[in-house]
PDB file of C-alpha atoms in Angstrom:
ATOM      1  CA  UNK R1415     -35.631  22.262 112.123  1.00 50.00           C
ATOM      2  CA  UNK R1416     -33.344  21.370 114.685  1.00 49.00           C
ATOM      3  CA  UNK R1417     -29.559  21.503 114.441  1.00 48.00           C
ATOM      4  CA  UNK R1418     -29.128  18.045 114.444  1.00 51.00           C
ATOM      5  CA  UNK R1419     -31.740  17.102 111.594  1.00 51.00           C
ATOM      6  CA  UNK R1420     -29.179  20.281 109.834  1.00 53.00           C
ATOM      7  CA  UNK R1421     -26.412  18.165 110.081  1.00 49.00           C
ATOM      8  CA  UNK R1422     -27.827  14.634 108.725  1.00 47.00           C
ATOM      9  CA  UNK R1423     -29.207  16.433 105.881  1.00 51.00           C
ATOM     10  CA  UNK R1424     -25.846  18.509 105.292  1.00 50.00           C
ATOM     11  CA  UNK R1425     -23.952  15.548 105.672  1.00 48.00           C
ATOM     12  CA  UNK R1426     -26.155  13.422 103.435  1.00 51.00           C
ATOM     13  CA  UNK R1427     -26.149  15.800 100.719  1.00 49.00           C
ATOM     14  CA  UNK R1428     -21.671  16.087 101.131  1.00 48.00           C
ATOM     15  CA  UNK R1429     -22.247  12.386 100.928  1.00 46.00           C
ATOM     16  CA  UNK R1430     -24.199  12.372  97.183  1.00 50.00           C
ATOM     17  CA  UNK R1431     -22.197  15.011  95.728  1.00 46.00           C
ATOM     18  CA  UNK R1432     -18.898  12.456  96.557  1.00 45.00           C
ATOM     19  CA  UNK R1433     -21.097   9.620  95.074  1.00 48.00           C
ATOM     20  CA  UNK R1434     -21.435  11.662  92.469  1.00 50.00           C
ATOM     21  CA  UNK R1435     -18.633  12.953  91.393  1.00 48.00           C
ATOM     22  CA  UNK R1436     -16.993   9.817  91.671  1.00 49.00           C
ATOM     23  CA  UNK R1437     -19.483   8.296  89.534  1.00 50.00           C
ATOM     24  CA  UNK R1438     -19.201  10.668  87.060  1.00 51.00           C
ATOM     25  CA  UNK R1439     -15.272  10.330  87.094  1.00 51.00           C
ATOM     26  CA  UNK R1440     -15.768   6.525  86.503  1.00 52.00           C
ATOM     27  CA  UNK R1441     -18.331   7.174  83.747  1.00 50.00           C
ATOM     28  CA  UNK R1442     -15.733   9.429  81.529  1.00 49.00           C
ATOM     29  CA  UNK R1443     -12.817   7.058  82.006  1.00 53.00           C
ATOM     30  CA  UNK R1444     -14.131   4.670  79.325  1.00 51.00           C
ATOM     31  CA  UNK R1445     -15.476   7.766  77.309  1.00 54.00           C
ATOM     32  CA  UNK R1446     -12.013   9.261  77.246  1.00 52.00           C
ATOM     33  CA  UNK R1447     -10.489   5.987  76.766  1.00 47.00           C
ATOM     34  CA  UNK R1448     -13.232   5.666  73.900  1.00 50.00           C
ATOM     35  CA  UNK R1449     -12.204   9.081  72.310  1.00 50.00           C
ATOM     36  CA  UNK R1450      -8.960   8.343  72.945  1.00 48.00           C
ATOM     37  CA  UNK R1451      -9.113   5.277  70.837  1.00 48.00           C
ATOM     38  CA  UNK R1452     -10.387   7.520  68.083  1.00 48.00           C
ATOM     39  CA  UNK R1453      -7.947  10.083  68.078  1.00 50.00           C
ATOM     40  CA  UNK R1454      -4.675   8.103  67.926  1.00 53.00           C
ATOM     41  CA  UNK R1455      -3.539   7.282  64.371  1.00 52.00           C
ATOM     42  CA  UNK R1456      -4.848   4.312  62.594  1.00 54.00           C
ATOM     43  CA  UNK R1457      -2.477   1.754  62.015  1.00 50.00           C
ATOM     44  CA  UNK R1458      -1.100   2.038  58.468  1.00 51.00           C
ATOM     45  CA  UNK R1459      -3.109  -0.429  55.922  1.00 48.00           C
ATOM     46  CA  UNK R1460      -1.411  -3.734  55.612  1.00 51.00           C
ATOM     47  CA  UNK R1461       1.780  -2.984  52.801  1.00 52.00           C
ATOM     48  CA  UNK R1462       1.514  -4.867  49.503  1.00 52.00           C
ATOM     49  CA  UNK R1463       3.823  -7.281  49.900  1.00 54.00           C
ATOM     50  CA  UNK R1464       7.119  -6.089  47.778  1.00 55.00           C
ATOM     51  CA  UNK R1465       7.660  -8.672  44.570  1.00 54.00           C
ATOM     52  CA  UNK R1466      10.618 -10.305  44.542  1.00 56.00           C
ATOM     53  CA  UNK R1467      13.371  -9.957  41.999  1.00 51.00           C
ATOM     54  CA  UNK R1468      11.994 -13.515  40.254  1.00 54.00           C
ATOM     55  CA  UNK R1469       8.018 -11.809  40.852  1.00 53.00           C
ATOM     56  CA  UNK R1470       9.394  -8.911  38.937  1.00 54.00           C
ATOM     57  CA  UNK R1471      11.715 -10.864  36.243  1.00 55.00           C
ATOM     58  CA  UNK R1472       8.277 -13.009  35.434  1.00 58.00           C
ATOM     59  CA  UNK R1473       6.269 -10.239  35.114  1.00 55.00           C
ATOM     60  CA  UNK R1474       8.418  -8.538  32.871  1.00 55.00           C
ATOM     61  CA  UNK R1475       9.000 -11.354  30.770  1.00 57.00           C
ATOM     62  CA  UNK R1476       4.812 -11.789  30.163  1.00 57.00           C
ATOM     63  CA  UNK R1477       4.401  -8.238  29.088  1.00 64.00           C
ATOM     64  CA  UNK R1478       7.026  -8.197  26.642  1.00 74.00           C
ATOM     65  CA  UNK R1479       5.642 -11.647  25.105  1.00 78.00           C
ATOM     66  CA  UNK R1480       4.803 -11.323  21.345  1.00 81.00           C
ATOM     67  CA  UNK R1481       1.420 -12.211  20.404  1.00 81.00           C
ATOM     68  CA  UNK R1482       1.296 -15.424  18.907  1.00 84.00           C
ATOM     69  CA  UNK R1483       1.671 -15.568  15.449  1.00 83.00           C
ATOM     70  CA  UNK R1484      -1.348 -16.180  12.862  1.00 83.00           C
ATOM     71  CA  UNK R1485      -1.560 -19.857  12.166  1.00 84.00           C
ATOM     72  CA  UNK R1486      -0.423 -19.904   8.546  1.00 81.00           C
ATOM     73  CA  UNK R1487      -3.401 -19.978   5.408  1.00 82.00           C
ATOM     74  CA  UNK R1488      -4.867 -23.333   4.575  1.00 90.00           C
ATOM     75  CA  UNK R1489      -3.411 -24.883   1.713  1.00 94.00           C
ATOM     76  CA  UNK R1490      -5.550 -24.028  -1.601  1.00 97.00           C
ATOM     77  CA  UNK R1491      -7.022 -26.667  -3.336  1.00 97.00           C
ATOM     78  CA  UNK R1492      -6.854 -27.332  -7.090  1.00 97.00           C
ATOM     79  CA  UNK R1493     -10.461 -26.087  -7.582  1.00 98.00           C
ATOM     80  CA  UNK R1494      -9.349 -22.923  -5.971  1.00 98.00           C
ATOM     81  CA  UNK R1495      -6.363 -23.011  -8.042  1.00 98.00           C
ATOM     82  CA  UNK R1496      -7.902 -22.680 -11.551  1.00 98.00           C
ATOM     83  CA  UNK R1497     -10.888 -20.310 -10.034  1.00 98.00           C
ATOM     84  CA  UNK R1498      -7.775 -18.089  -8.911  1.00 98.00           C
ATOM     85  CA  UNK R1499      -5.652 -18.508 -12.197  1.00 98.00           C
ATOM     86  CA  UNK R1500      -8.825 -17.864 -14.339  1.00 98.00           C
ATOM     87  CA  UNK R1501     -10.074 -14.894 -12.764  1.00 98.00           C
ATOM     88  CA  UNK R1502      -6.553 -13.007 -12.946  1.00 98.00           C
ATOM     89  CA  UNK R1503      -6.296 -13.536 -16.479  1.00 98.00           C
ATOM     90  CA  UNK R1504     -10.173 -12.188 -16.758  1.00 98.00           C
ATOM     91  CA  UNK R1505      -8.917  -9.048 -14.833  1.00 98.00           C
ATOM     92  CA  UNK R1506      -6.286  -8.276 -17.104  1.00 98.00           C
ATOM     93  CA  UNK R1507      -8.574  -9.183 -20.174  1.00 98.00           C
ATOM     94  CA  UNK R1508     -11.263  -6.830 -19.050  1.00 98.00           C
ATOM     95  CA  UNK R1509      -9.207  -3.896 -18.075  1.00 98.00           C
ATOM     96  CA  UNK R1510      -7.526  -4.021 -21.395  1.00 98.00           C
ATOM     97  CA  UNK R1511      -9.910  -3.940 -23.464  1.00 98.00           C
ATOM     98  CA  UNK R1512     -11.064  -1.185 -21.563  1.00 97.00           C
ATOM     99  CA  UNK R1513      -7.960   0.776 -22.187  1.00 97.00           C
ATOM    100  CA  UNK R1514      -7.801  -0.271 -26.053  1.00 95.00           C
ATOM    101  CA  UNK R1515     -10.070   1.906 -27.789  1.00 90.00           C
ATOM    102  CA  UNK R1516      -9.738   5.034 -25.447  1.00 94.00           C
ATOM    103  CA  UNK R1517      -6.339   5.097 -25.640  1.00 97.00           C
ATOM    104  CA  UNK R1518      -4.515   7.361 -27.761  1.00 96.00           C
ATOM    105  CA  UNK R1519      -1.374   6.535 -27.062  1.00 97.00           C
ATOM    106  CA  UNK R1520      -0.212   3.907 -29.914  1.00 96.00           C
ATOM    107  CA  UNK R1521       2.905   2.405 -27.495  1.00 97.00           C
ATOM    108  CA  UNK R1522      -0.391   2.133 -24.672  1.00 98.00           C
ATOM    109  CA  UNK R1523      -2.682   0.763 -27.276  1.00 97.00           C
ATOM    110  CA  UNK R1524       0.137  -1.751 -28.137  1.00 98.00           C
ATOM    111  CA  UNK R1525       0.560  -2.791 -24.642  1.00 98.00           C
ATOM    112  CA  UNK R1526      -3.502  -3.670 -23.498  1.00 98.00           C
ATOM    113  CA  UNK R1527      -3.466  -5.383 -27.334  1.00 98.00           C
ATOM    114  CA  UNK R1528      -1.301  -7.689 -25.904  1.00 98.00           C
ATOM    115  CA  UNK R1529      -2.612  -7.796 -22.391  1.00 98.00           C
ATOM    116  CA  UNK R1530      -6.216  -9.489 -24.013  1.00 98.00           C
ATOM    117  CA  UNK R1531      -4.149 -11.365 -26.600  1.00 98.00           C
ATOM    118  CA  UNK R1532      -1.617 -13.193 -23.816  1.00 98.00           C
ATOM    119  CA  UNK R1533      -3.998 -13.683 -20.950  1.00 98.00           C
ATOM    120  CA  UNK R1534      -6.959 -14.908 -23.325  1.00 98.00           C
ATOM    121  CA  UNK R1535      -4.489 -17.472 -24.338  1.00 98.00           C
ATOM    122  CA  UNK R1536      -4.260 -18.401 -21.258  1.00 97.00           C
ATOM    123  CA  UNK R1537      -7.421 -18.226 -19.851  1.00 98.00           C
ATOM    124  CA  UNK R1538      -7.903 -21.017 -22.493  1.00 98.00           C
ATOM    125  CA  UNK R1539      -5.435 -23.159 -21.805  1.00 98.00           C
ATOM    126  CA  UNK R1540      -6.246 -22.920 -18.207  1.00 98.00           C
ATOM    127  CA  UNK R1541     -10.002 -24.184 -19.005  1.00 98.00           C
ATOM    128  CA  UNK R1542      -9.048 -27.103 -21.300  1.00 98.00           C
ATOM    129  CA  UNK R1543      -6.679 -27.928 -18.469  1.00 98.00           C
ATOM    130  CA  UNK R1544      -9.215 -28.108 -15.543  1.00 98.00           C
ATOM    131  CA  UNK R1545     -11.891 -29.799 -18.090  1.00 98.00           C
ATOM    132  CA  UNK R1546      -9.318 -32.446 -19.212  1.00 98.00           C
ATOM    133  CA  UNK R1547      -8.025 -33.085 -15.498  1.00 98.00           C
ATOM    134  CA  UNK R1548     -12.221 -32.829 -14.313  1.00 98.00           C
ATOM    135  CA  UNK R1549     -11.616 -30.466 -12.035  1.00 97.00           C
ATOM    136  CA  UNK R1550     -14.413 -27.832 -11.536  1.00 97.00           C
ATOM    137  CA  UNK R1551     -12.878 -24.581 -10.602  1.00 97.00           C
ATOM    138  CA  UNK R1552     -14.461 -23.400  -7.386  1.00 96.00           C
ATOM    139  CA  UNK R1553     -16.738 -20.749  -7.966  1.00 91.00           C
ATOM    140  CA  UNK R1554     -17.108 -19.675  -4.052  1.00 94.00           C
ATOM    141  CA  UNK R1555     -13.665 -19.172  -3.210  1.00 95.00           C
ATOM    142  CA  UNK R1556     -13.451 -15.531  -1.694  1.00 94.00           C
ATOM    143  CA  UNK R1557     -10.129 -15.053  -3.214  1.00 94.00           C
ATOM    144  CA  UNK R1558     -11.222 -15.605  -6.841  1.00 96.00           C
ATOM    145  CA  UNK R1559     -14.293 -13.611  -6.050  1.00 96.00           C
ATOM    146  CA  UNK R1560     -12.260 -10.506  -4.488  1.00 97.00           C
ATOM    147  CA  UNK R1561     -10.759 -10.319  -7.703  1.00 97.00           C
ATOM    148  CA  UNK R1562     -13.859 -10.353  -9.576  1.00 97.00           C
ATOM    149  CA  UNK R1563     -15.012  -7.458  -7.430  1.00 97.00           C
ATOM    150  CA  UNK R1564     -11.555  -5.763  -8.186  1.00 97.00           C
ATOM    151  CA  UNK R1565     -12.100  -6.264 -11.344  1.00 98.00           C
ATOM    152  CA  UNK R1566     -15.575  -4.459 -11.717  1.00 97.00           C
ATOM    153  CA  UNK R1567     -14.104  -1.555  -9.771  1.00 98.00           C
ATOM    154  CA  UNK R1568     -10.939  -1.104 -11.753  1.00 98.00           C
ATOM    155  CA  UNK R1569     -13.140  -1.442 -15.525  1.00 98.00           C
ATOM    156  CA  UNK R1570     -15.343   1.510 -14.296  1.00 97.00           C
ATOM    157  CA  UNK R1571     -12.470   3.724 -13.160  1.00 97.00           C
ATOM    158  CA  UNK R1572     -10.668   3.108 -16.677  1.00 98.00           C
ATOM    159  CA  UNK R1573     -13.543   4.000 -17.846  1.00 96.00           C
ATOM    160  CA  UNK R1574     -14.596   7.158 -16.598  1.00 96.00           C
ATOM    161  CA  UNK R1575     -10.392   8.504 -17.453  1.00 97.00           C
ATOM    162  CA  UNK R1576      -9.332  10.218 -20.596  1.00 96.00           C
ATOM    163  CA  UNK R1577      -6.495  11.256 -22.119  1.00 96.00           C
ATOM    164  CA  UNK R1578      -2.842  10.804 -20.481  1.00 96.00           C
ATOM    165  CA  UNK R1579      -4.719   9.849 -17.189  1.00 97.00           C
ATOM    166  CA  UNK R1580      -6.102   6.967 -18.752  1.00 98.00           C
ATOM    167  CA  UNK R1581      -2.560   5.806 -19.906  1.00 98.00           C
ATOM    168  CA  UNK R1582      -1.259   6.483 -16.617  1.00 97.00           C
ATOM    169  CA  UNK R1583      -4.083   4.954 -14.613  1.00 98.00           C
ATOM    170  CA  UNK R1584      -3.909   1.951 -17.013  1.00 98.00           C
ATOM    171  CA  UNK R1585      -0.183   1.268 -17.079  1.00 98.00           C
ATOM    172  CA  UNK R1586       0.174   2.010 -13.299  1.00 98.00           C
ATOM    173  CA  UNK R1587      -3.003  -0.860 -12.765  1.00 98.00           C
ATOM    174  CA  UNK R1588      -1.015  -3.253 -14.868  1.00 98.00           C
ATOM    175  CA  UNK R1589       1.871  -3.026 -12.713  1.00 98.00           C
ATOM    176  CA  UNK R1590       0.337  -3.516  -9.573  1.00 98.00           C
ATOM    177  CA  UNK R1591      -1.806  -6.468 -10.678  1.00 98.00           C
ATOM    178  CA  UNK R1592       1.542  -8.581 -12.514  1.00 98.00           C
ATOM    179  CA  UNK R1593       3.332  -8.068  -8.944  1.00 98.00           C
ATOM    180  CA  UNK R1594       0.253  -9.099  -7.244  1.00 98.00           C
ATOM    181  CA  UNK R1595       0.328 -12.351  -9.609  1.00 98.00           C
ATOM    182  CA  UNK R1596       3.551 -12.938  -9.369  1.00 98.00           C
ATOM    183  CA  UNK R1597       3.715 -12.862  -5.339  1.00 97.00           C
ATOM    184  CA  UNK R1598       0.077 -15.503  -5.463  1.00 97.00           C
ATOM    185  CA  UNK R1599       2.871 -17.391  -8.160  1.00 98.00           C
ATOM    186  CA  UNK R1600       5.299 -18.083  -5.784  1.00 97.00           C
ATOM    187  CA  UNK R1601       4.284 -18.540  -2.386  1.00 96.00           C
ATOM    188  CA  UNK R1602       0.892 -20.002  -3.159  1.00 96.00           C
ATOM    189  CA  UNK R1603       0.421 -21.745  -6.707  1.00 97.00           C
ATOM    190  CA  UNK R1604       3.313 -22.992  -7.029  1.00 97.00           C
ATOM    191  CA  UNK R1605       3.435 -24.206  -3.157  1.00 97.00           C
ATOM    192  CA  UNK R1606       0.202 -25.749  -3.092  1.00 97.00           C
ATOM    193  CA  UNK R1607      -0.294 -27.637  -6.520  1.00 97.00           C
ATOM    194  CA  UNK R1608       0.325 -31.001  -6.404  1.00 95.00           C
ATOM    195  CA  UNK R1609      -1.090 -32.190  -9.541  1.00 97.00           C
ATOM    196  CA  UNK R1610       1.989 -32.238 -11.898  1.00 97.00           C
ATOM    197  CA  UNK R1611       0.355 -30.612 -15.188  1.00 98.00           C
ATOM    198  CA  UNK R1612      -1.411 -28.132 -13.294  1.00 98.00           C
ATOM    199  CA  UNK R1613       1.915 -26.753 -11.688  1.00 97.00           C
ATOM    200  CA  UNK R1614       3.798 -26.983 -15.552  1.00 98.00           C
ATOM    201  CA  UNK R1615       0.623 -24.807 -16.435  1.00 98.00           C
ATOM    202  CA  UNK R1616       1.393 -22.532 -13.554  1.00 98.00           C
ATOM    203  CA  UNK R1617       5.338 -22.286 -14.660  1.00 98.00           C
ATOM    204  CA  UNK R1618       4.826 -21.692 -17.667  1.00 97.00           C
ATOM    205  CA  UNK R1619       2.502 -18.865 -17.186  1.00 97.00           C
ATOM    206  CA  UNK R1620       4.943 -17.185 -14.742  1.00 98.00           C
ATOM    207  CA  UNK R1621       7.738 -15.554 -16.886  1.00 98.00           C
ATOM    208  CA  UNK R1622       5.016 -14.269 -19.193  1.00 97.00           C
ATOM    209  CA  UNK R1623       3.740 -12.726 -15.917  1.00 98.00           C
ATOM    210  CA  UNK R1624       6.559 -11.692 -15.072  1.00 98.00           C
ATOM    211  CA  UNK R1625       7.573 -10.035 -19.015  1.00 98.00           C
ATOM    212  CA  UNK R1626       4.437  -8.456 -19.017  1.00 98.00           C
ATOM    213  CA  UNK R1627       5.263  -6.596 -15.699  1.00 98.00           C
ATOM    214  CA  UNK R1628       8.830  -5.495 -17.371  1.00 98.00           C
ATOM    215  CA  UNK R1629       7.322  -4.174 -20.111  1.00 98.00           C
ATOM    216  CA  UNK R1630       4.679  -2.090 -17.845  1.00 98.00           C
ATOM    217  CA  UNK R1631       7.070  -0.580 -16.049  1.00 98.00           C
ATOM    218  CA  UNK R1632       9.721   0.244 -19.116  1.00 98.00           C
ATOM    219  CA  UNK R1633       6.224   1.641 -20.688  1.00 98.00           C
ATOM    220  CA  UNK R1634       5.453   3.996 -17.442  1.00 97.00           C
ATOM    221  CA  UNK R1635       9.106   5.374 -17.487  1.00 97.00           C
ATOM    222  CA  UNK R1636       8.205   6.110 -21.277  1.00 96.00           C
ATOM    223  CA  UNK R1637       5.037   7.956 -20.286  1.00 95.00           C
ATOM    224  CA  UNK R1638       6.597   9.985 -17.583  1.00 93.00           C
ATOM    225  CA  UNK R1639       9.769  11.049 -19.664  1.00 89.00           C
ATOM    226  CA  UNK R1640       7.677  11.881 -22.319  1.00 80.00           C
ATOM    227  CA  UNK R1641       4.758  13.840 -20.733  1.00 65.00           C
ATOM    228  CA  UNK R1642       2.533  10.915 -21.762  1.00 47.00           C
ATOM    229  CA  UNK R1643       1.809  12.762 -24.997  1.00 46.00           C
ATOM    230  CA  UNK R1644       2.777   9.301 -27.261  1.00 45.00           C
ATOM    231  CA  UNK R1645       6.328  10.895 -27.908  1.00 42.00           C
ATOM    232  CA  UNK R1646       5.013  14.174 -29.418  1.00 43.00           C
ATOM    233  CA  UNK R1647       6.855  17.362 -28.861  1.00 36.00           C
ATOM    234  CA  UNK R1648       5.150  20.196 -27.725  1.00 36.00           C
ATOM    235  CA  UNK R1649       3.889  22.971 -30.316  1.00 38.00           C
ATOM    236  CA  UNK R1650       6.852  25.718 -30.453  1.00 38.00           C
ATOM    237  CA  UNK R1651       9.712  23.481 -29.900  1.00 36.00           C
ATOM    238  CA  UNK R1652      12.400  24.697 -31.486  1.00 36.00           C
ATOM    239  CA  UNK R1653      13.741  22.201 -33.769  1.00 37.00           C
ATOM    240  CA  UNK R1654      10.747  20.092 -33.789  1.00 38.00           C
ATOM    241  CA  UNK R1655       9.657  19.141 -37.411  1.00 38.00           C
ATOM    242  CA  UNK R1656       6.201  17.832 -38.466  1.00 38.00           C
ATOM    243  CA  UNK R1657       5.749  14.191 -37.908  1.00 40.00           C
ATOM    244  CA  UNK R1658       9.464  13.840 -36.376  1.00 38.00           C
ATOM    245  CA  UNK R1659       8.724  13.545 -32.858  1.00 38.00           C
ATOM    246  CA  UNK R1660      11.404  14.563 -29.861  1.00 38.00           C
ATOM    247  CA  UNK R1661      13.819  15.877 -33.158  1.00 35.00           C
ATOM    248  CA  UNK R1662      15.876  18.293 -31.413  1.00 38.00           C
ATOM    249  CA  UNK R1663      18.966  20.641 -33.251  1.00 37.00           C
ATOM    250  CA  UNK R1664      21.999  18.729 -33.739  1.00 38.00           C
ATOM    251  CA  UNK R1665      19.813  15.402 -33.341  1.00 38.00           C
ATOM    252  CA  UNK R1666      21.116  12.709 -36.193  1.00 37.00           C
ATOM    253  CA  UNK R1667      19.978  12.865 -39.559  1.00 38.00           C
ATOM    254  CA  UNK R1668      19.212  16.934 -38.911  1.00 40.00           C
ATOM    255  CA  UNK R1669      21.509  19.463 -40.992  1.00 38.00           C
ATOM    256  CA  UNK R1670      20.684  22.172 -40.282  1.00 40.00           C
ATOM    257  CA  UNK R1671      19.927  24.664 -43.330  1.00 43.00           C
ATOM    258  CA  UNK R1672      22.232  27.419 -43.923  1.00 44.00           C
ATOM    259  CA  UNK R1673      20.616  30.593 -45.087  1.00 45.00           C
ATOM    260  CA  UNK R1674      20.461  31.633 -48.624  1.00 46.00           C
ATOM    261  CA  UNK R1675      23.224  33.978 -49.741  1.00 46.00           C
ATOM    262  CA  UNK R1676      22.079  37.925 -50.144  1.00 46.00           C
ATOM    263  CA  UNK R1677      21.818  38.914 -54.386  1.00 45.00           C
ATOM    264  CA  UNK R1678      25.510  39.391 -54.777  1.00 46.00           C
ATOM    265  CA  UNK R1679      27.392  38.478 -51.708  1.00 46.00           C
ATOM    266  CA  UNK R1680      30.044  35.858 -51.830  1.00 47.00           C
ATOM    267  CA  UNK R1681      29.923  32.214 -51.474  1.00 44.00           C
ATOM    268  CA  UNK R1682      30.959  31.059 -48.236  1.00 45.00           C
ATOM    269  CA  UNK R1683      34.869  30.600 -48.566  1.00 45.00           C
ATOM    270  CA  UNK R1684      35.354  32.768 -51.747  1.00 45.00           C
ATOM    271  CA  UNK R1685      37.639  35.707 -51.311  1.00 46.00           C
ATOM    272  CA  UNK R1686      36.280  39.145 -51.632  1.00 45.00           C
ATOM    273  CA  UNK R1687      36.569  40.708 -55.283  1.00 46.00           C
ATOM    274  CA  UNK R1688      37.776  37.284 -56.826  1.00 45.00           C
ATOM    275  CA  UNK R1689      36.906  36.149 -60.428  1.00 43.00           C
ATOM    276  CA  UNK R1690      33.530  34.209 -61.389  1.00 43.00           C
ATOM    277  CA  UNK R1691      35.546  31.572 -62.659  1.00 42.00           C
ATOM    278  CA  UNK R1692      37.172  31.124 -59.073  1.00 43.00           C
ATOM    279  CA  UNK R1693      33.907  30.968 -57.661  1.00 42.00           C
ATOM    280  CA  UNK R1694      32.653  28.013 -59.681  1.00 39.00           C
ATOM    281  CA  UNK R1695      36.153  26.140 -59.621  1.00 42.00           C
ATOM    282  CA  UNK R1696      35.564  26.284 -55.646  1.00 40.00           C
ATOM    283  CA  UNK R1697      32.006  25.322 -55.883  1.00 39.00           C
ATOM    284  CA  UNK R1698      32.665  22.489 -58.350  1.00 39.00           C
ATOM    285  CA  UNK R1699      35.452  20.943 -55.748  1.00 41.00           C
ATOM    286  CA  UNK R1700      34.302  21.198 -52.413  1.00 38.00           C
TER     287      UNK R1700
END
């Protein structure tokens, strides 16, 4: 090869290495600028918006709203009335006269005698009432019904108690179930009768309700001061005599009984060594 074709060729060659080289140069300006791009921070995600005081004030104000209150219970009807008012004086019937004949507690056998006495008189009155006004006591309503189911539950757990835990469980029952009645008395009956002999029924019922429910509770402080034992006191009391319950020393109509003299010691009150006929002058004026 001549020197000349050397030099085209060298100088072509000086020529595509520029070319190149300032191709390449171009070609990594937009990759740099590319990984560039990718290596400055991201712009922050856009900021919720901060609430304003009224935002805040308003949202407050709708979490510390009450829920709204129940709408308030239909007003009964008269059938519902006398389907209430007969199945509360069943419940007190029932449980009575489950209570009667177990109990042997006379002032507890006293009390359910009167339970099925007063609420069977009622119960009565309460029919001829509804049959004389011909009204039909409703048979479906579930408040008469939970009741009867109350009922059915309460005879069988009488029954299966003995002793001073059926007096208790009895007496305790009857309380409950008189302030139960009494509460249906006044913000229900009474509120919701319109007929005017049904609502005399209803007051006159209530203070008998409301005796009966007095005389439970007098008769459960009786039972608990008492040990629920009808009044008895315990074998070995001292002072206690036979069939003279809670007698006690110094109790009224106790005296209690001095101990016979020893053979020939002195009365009480005579002087040592004095005369028989000083004796019985003392004795004879006391």
């Amino acid at each position: 090869m001549s020197i000349g074709s050397r030099a085209v060729l060298t100088l072509t060659l000086a020529v595509g290495v520029v070319a190149g080289c300032t191709s390449d140069e171009r070609t990594a300006e937009p990759q740099m600028a590319e990984e560039a791009a990718y290596t400055q921070p991201q712009p922050a995600a856009m900021e919720a918006t901060p609430a304003t005081p009224s935002d805040t004030g308003q949202t407050a104000m709708t979490e510390q709203q009450p829920a709204p209150a129940p709408p308030p219970p239909a007003p009964m009807t008269e059938e519902q009335i006398f389907a209430v008012l007969d199945a509360a004086n069943a419940k007190e019937i029932d449980e009575a006269k489950a209570v009667v004949q177990k109990s042997k507690n006379k002032d507890v056998k006293a009390f359910a005698t009167m339970m099925v006495t007063h609420h069977t008189d009622a119960k009565t009155k309460g029919t001829k009432l509804a049959k004389k006004l011909s009204i039909t006591p409703d048979a479906s309503f579930d408040k008469s019904n939970a009741l009867k189911e109350d009922t059915t539950k309460q005879v069988e757990t009488l029954k299966a108690a003995q002793g001073a835990d059926l007096d208790k469980a009895f007496v305790d029952l009857m309380i409950a179930d008189h302030k139960a009645v009494l509460e249906l008395i006044d913000t229900k009956l009474l509120v919701d009768a319109k007929n005017e002999e049904l609502k005399a029924h209803i007051q006159e019922i209530r203070p008998v309700v409301e005796k009966h429910l007095k005389d439970a509770e007098a008769l459960q402080m009786k039972l608990s001061t008492s040990g629920a034992g009808g009044g008895k006191a315990p074998a070995g009391t001292p002072g206690a005599a036979p069939n003279q319950p809670g007698m006690q020393p110094g109790a009224p109509g106790m005296t209690p009984k001095e101990p016979a003299a020893a053979p020939g010691a002195s009365a009480p009150g005579s002087k040592p060594g004095g005369s028989k006929s000083g004796s019985a002058k003392s004795s004879a004026n006391p």
